[in-house]
Amino acid sequence: MREQGACTVVVGCQWGDEGKGKIVDVLAEGVDIVARYQGGANAGHTVEVGEDGFVLHQIPSGILHRGKRCLLGNGVVLDIGQFFEEYDALTERGIDLEGRVGVSIRAQLLLPYHRLLDRVAEDCAAEKIGTTGRGIGPAYEDKAGRRGVRVADLNDPERLGVRVAEACDRTRRRLTALGADGVDTLDEEIDRVLAMRERLLALATDTGPEISAALRAGRRVLLEGAQGTALDLDHGTYPFVTSSNTTAAAAATGTGIGPTAIDAVVGVVKAYTTRVGEGPLPSAMDAEMDEHVRQLGGEFGATTGRPRRCGWFDSVLTRYAAQVNGLTGIAVTKLDVLDTLPELQVATGYRLADGSVTESFPADVGSLGSAQPVYESMPGWKGSTCHARRIQDLPTKARSYLDRIEELTGTPVQWVSVGTRRDQIIPVG
Ligand code: IMP
């Protein structure tokens, strides 16, 4: 395995669901701290240990490694109820969490009215985003609007009461105007969540100083992104994006460390592409192949169960992701899903409406929506890869496919996954 720096970011380079959880799970073995830097319970990291499968929504997947400290940074929007559900489920499975989980004192709270507003606003919207319904957009709206409630506010019940009442009343008015059901029970739900106040405060930390001190002391840190580059609020396929910055630079602002503390950025890409929710997917497969690959890859959302749309590997997007994130390496996941396909396509450019071909990722969703990918065909390897444990064990054609991905992305491939188990993640080099 290639040497990683003391502080490494793991970031998705497509539309989320790239298998970041799996890569973090493996890399976590060599670090002391794993921290999430953005997003909330919209993420669903599926990790398998032995016969056991876990879906983690908020707690970093490093939690499955004994003794690792797992942090939720200030860039996260924390759904307290969901967080403790996950916390308790892990405890029930015999995982010792004592002293291992920390939540930034600066993190925003995602409260029940955010969830309700997300669902109702999406139902009423003319242009739907296809959100996960977890309240992410409204919670970040409150943060940017300076109406948000932070973990630190839990220390001062009086101030907390005033801030929650103000934010809730405002949202209640919007909900009532939209004809939402469920407004009547909001107070009850908020009380239930805020009753966990002391429990949450016991886990509070200032993640920036904590991580910085750990790095000074020679410890190793992994910063775990959720969603993917194409869902980034600034750099993604706006408006069909999530409401946070998912890209690597946000790992610094979302945890409270300086950008110079980051040594390496590992981008995770699937060997093909998927997208869940609305918005363009330029390298979409035809209907028959889309269904075939969805079944082969089990491409259904970990959070919502929605079917994911499938596309061919899109090097226009991943080259863009390499630039935006400053990637130092990539991990290619789910290579085994392609094992039976006779021929593969790789998008190397987009033909735009005016007939010109570009290798750049368009900023406007209109151009992206009408872009026709320019494909390069590659032969499939038509053989099982799931037993490979070294890169040399892979069929020659599978290795050529990876070489081409590396070439087109301009970034070295450092890991390849050929299955869901830890031993099926192959280090390269
Ligand atoms: P939101 O983050 O729930 O507001 O959803 C905004 C967009 O991001 C929608 O298209 C979602 O499907 C997508 N999205 C959010 N979280 C994930 C994820 O973890 N994986 C894949 N797509 C996601």
PDB file of N, CA and C in Angstrom, residues 351-394:
ATOM      1  N   ARG A 351     -20.205  15.911 -26.605  1.00  0.00           N
ATOM      2  CA  ARG A 351     -20.576  16.706 -27.773  1.00  0.00           C
ATOM      3  C   ARG A 351     -21.719  17.620 -27.331  1.00  0.00           C
ATOM      4  N   LEU A 352     -21.498  18.925 -27.475  1.00  0.00           N
ATOM      5  CA  LEU A 352     -22.491  19.906 -27.030  1.00  0.00           C
ATOM      6  C   LEU A 352     -23.511  20.188 -28.123  1.00  0.00           C
ATOM      7  N   ALA A 353     -24.569  20.914 -27.765  1.00  0.00           N
ATOM      8  CA  ALA A 353     -25.671  21.169 -28.707  1.00  0.00           C
ATOM      9  C   ALA A 353     -25.175  21.828 -29.999  1.00  0.00           C
ATOM     10  N   ASP A 354     -24.108  22.654 -29.937  1.00  0.00           N
ATOM     11  CA  ASP A 354     -23.616  23.332 -31.148  1.00  0.00           C
ATOM     12  C   ASP A 354     -22.667  22.445 -31.970  1.00  0.00           C
ATOM     13  N   GLY A 355     -22.515  21.205 -31.594  1.00  0.00           N
ATOM     14  CA  GLY A 355     -21.714  20.253 -32.360  1.00  0.00           C
ATOM     15  C   GLY A 355     -20.260  20.176 -31.901  1.00  0.00           C
ATOM     16  N   SER A 356     -19.844  21.116 -31.066  1.00  0.00           N
ATOM     17  CA  SER A 356     -18.443  21.098 -30.613  1.00  0.00           C
ATOM     18  C   SER A 356     -18.266  20.014 -29.549  1.00  0.00           C
ATOM     19  N   VAL A 357     -17.020  19.547 -29.416  1.00  0.00           N
ATOM     20  CA  VAL A 357     -16.725  18.527 -28.401  1.00  0.00           C
ATOM     21  C   VAL A 357     -15.864  19.164 -27.321  1.00  0.00           C
ATOM     22  N   THR A 358     -16.246  18.926 -26.083  1.00  0.00           N
ATOM     23  CA  THR A 358     -15.469  19.466 -24.967  1.00  0.00           C
ATOM     24  C   THR A 358     -14.996  18.341 -24.055  1.00  0.00           C
ATOM     25  N   GLU A 359     -13.846  18.573 -23.441  1.00  0.00           N
ATOM     26  CA  GLU A 359     -13.373  17.625 -22.420  1.00  0.00           C
ATOM     27  C   GLU A 359     -13.540  18.233 -21.040  1.00  0.00           C
ATOM     28  N   SER A 360     -14.187  19.403 -20.987  1.00  0.00           N
ATOM     29  CA  SER A 360     -14.408  20.076 -19.695  1.00  0.00           C
ATOM     30  C   SER A 360     -15.826  19.793 -19.215  1.00  0.00           C
ATOM     31  N   PHE A 361     -15.999  19.814 -17.907  1.00  0.00           N
ATOM     32  CA  PHE A 361     -17.310  19.540 -17.318  1.00  0.00           C
ATOM     33  C   PHE A 361     -18.104  20.849 -17.321  1.00  0.00           C
ATOM     34  N   PRO A 362     -19.228  20.918 -18.102  1.00  0.00           N
ATOM     35  CA  PRO A 362     -19.957  22.184 -18.221  1.00  0.00           C
ATOM     36  C   PRO A 362     -20.520  22.651 -16.877  1.00  0.00           C
ATOM     37  N   ALA A 363     -20.562  23.986 -16.711  1.00  0.00           N
ATOM     38  CA  ALA A 363     -21.059  24.548 -15.448  1.00  0.00           C
ATOM     39  C   ALA A 363     -22.582  24.591 -15.433  1.00  0.00           C
ATOM     40  N   ASP A 364     -23.206  24.723 -16.613  1.00  0.00           N
ATOM     41  CA  ASP A 364     -24.660  24.878 -16.594  1.00  0.00           C
ATOM     42  C   ASP A 364     -25.353  23.566 -16.910  1.00  0.00           C
ATOM     43  N   VAL A 365     -26.424  23.382 -16.152  1.00  0.00           N
ATOM     44  CA  VAL A 365     -27.114  22.108 -16.184  1.00  0.00           C
ATOM     45  C   VAL A 365     -27.803  21.870 -17.534  1.00  0.00           C
ATOM     46  N   GLY A 366     -28.109  22.971 -18.253  1.00  0.00           N
ATOM     47  CA  GLY A 366     -28.728  22.844 -19.577  1.00  0.00           C
ATOM     48  C   GLY A 366     -27.766  22.164 -20.551  1.00  0.00           C
ATOM     49  N   SER A 367     -26.522  22.665 -20.598  1.00  0.00           N
ATOM     50  CA  SER A 367     -25.516  22.080 -21.499  1.00  0.00           C
ATOM     51  C   SER A 367     -25.247  20.642 -21.114  1.00  0.00           C
ATOM     52  N   LEU A 368     -25.188  20.402 -19.821  1.00  0.00           N
ATOM     53  CA  LEU A 368     -24.891  19.053 -19.357  1.00  0.00           C
ATOM     54  C   LEU A 368     -26.025  18.093 -19.728  1.00  0.00           C
ATOM     55  N   GLY A 369     -27.260  18.615 -19.605  1.00  0.00           N
ATOM     56  CA  GLY A 369     -28.431  17.795 -19.887  1.00  0.00           C
ATOM     57  C   GLY A 369     -28.506  17.388 -21.354  1.00  0.00           C
ATOM     58  N   SER A 370     -28.042  18.275 -22.252  1.00  0.00           N
ATOM     59  CA  SER A 370     -28.144  17.940 -23.680  1.00  0.00           C
ATOM     60  C   SER A 370     -26.837  17.370 -24.230  1.00  0.00           C
ATOM     61  N   ALA A 371     -25.792  17.303 -23.380  1.00  0.00           N
ATOM     62  CA  ALA A 371     -24.487  16.808 -23.860  1.00  0.00           C
ATOM     63  C   ALA A 371     -24.590  15.341 -24.262  1.00  0.00           C
ATOM     64  N   GLN A 372     -23.985  15.013 -25.400  1.00  0.00           N
ATOM     65  CA  GLN A 372     -23.919  13.613 -25.852  1.00  0.00           C
ATOM     66  C   GLN A 372     -22.504  13.118 -25.606  1.00  0.00           C
ATOM     67  N   PRO A 373     -22.339  12.087 -24.807  1.00  0.00           N
ATOM     68  CA  PRO A 373     -20.980  11.647 -24.538  1.00  0.00           C
ATOM     69  C   PRO A 373     -20.279  11.094 -25.773  1.00  0.00           C
ATOM     70  N   VAL A 374     -18.983  11.326 -25.843  1.00  0.00           N
ATOM     71  CA  VAL A 374     -18.150  10.710 -26.879  1.00  0.00           C
ATOM     72  C   VAL A 374     -17.522   9.506 -26.201  1.00  0.00           C
ATOM     73  N   TYR A 375     -17.815   8.321 -26.732  1.00  0.00           N
ATOM     74  CA  TYR A 375     -17.366   7.099 -26.054  1.00  0.00           C
ATOM     75  C   TYR A 375     -16.156   6.475 -26.723  1.00  0.00           C
ATOM     76  N   GLU A 376     -15.389   5.815 -25.874  1.00  0.00           N
ATOM     77  CA  GLU A 376     -14.298   4.963 -26.344  1.00  0.00           C
ATOM     78  C   GLU A 376     -14.709   3.556 -25.886  1.00  0.00           C
ATOM     79  N   SER A 377     -14.682   2.600 -26.801  1.00  0.00           N
ATOM     80  CA  SER A 377     -15.076   1.226 -26.415  1.00  0.00           C
ATOM     81  C   SER A 377     -13.868   0.456 -25.935  1.00  0.00           C
ATOM     82  N   MET A 378     -14.076  -0.362 -24.931  1.00  0.00           N
ATOM     83  CA  MET A 378     -12.994  -1.229 -24.453  1.00  0.00           C
ATOM     84  C   MET A 378     -13.560  -2.636 -24.305  1.00  0.00           C
ATOM     85  N   PRO A 379     -12.781  -3.662 -24.563  1.00  0.00           N
ATOM     86  CA  PRO A 379     -13.311  -5.017 -24.412  1.00  0.00           C
ATOM     87  C   PRO A 379     -13.490  -5.367 -22.934  1.00  0.00           C
ATOM     88  N   GLY A 380     -14.564  -6.095 -22.646  1.00  0.00           N
ATOM     89  CA  GLY A 380     -14.744  -6.587 -21.274  1.00  0.00           C
ATOM     90  C   GLY A 380     -13.790  -7.752 -21.023  1.00  0.00           C
ATOM     91  N   TRP A 381     -13.584  -8.145 -19.764  1.00  0.00           N
ATOM     92  CA  TRP A 381     -12.627  -9.233 -19.459  1.00  0.00           C
ATOM     93  C   TRP A 381     -13.334 -10.563 -19.275  1.00  0.00           C
ATOM     94  N   LYS A 382     -14.663 -10.495 -19.104  1.00  0.00           N
ATOM     95  CA  LYS A 382     -15.503 -11.691 -19.033  1.00  0.00           C
ATOM     96  C   LYS A 382     -14.893 -12.796 -18.170  1.00  0.00           C
ATOM     97  N   GLY A 383     -14.622 -12.442 -16.959  1.00  0.00           N
ATOM     98  CA  GLY A 383     -14.074 -13.414 -16.004  1.00  0.00           C
ATOM     99  C   GLY A 383     -14.225 -12.836 -14.603  1.00  0.00           C
ATOM    100  N   SER A 384     -14.249 -13.721 -13.637  1.00  0.00           N
ATOM    101  CA  SER A 384     -14.470 -13.264 -12.273  1.00  0.00           C
ATOM    102  C   SER A 384     -13.229 -12.575 -11.706  1.00  0.00           C
ATOM    103  N   THR A 385     -13.459 -11.433 -11.035  1.00  0.00           N
ATOM    104  CA  THR A 385     -12.329 -10.736 -10.396  1.00  0.00           C
ATOM    105  C   THR A 385     -12.406 -10.827  -8.876  1.00  0.00           C
ATOM    106  N   CYS A 386     -13.506 -11.396  -8.364  1.00  0.00           N
ATOM    107  CA  CYS A 386     -13.753 -11.273  -6.919  1.00  0.00           C
ATOM    108  C   CYS A 386     -12.738 -12.024  -6.051  1.00  0.00           C
ATOM    109  N   HIS A 387     -11.982 -12.928  -6.655  1.00  0.00           N
ATOM    110  CA  HIS A 387     -10.976 -13.646  -5.852  1.00  0.00           C
ATOM    111  C   HIS A 387      -9.601 -12.998  -5.928  1.00  0.00           C
ATOM    112  N   ALA A 388      -9.477 -11.947  -6.745  1.00  0.00           N
ATOM    113  CA  ALA A 388      -8.165 -11.280  -6.876  1.00  0.00           C
ATOM    114  C   ALA A 388      -7.802 -10.618  -5.552  1.00  0.00           C
ATOM    115  N   ARG A 389      -6.569 -10.773  -5.141  1.00  0.00           N
ATOM    116  CA  ARG A 389      -6.090 -10.137  -3.917  1.00  0.00           C
ATOM    117  C   ARG A 389      -4.893  -9.235  -4.184  1.00  0.00           C
ATOM    118  N   ARG A 390      -4.328  -9.364  -5.401  1.00  0.00           N
ATOM    119  CA  ARG A 390      -3.241  -8.499  -5.836  1.00  0.00           C
ATOM    120  C   ARG A 390      -3.607  -8.011  -7.226  1.00  0.00           C
ATOM    121  N   ILE A 391      -3.065  -6.893  -7.612  1.00  0.00           N
ATOM    122  CA  ILE A 391      -3.416  -6.336  -8.912  1.00  0.00           C
ATOM    123  C   ILE A 391      -3.028  -7.312 -10.037  1.00  0.00           C
ATOM    124  N   GLN A 392      -1.953  -8.075  -9.816  1.00  0.00           N
ATOM    125  CA  GLN A 392      -1.493  -9.044 -10.828  1.00  0.00           C
ATOM    126  C   GLN A 392      -2.518 -10.168 -11.024  1.00  0.00           C
ATOM    127  N   ASP A 393      -3.395 -10.377 -10.028  1.00  0.00           N
ATOM    128  CA  ASP A 393      -4.393 -11.445 -10.152  1.00  0.00           C
ATOM    129  C   ASP A 393      -5.536 -11.061 -11.109  1.00  0.00           C
ATOM    130  N   LEU A 394      -5.629  -9.795 -11.462  1.00  0.00           N
ATOM    131  CA  LEU A 394      -6.747  -9.362 -12.309  1.00  0.00           C
ATOM    132  C   LEU A 394      -6.487  -9.746 -13.755  1.00  0.00           C
TER     133      LEU A 394
END
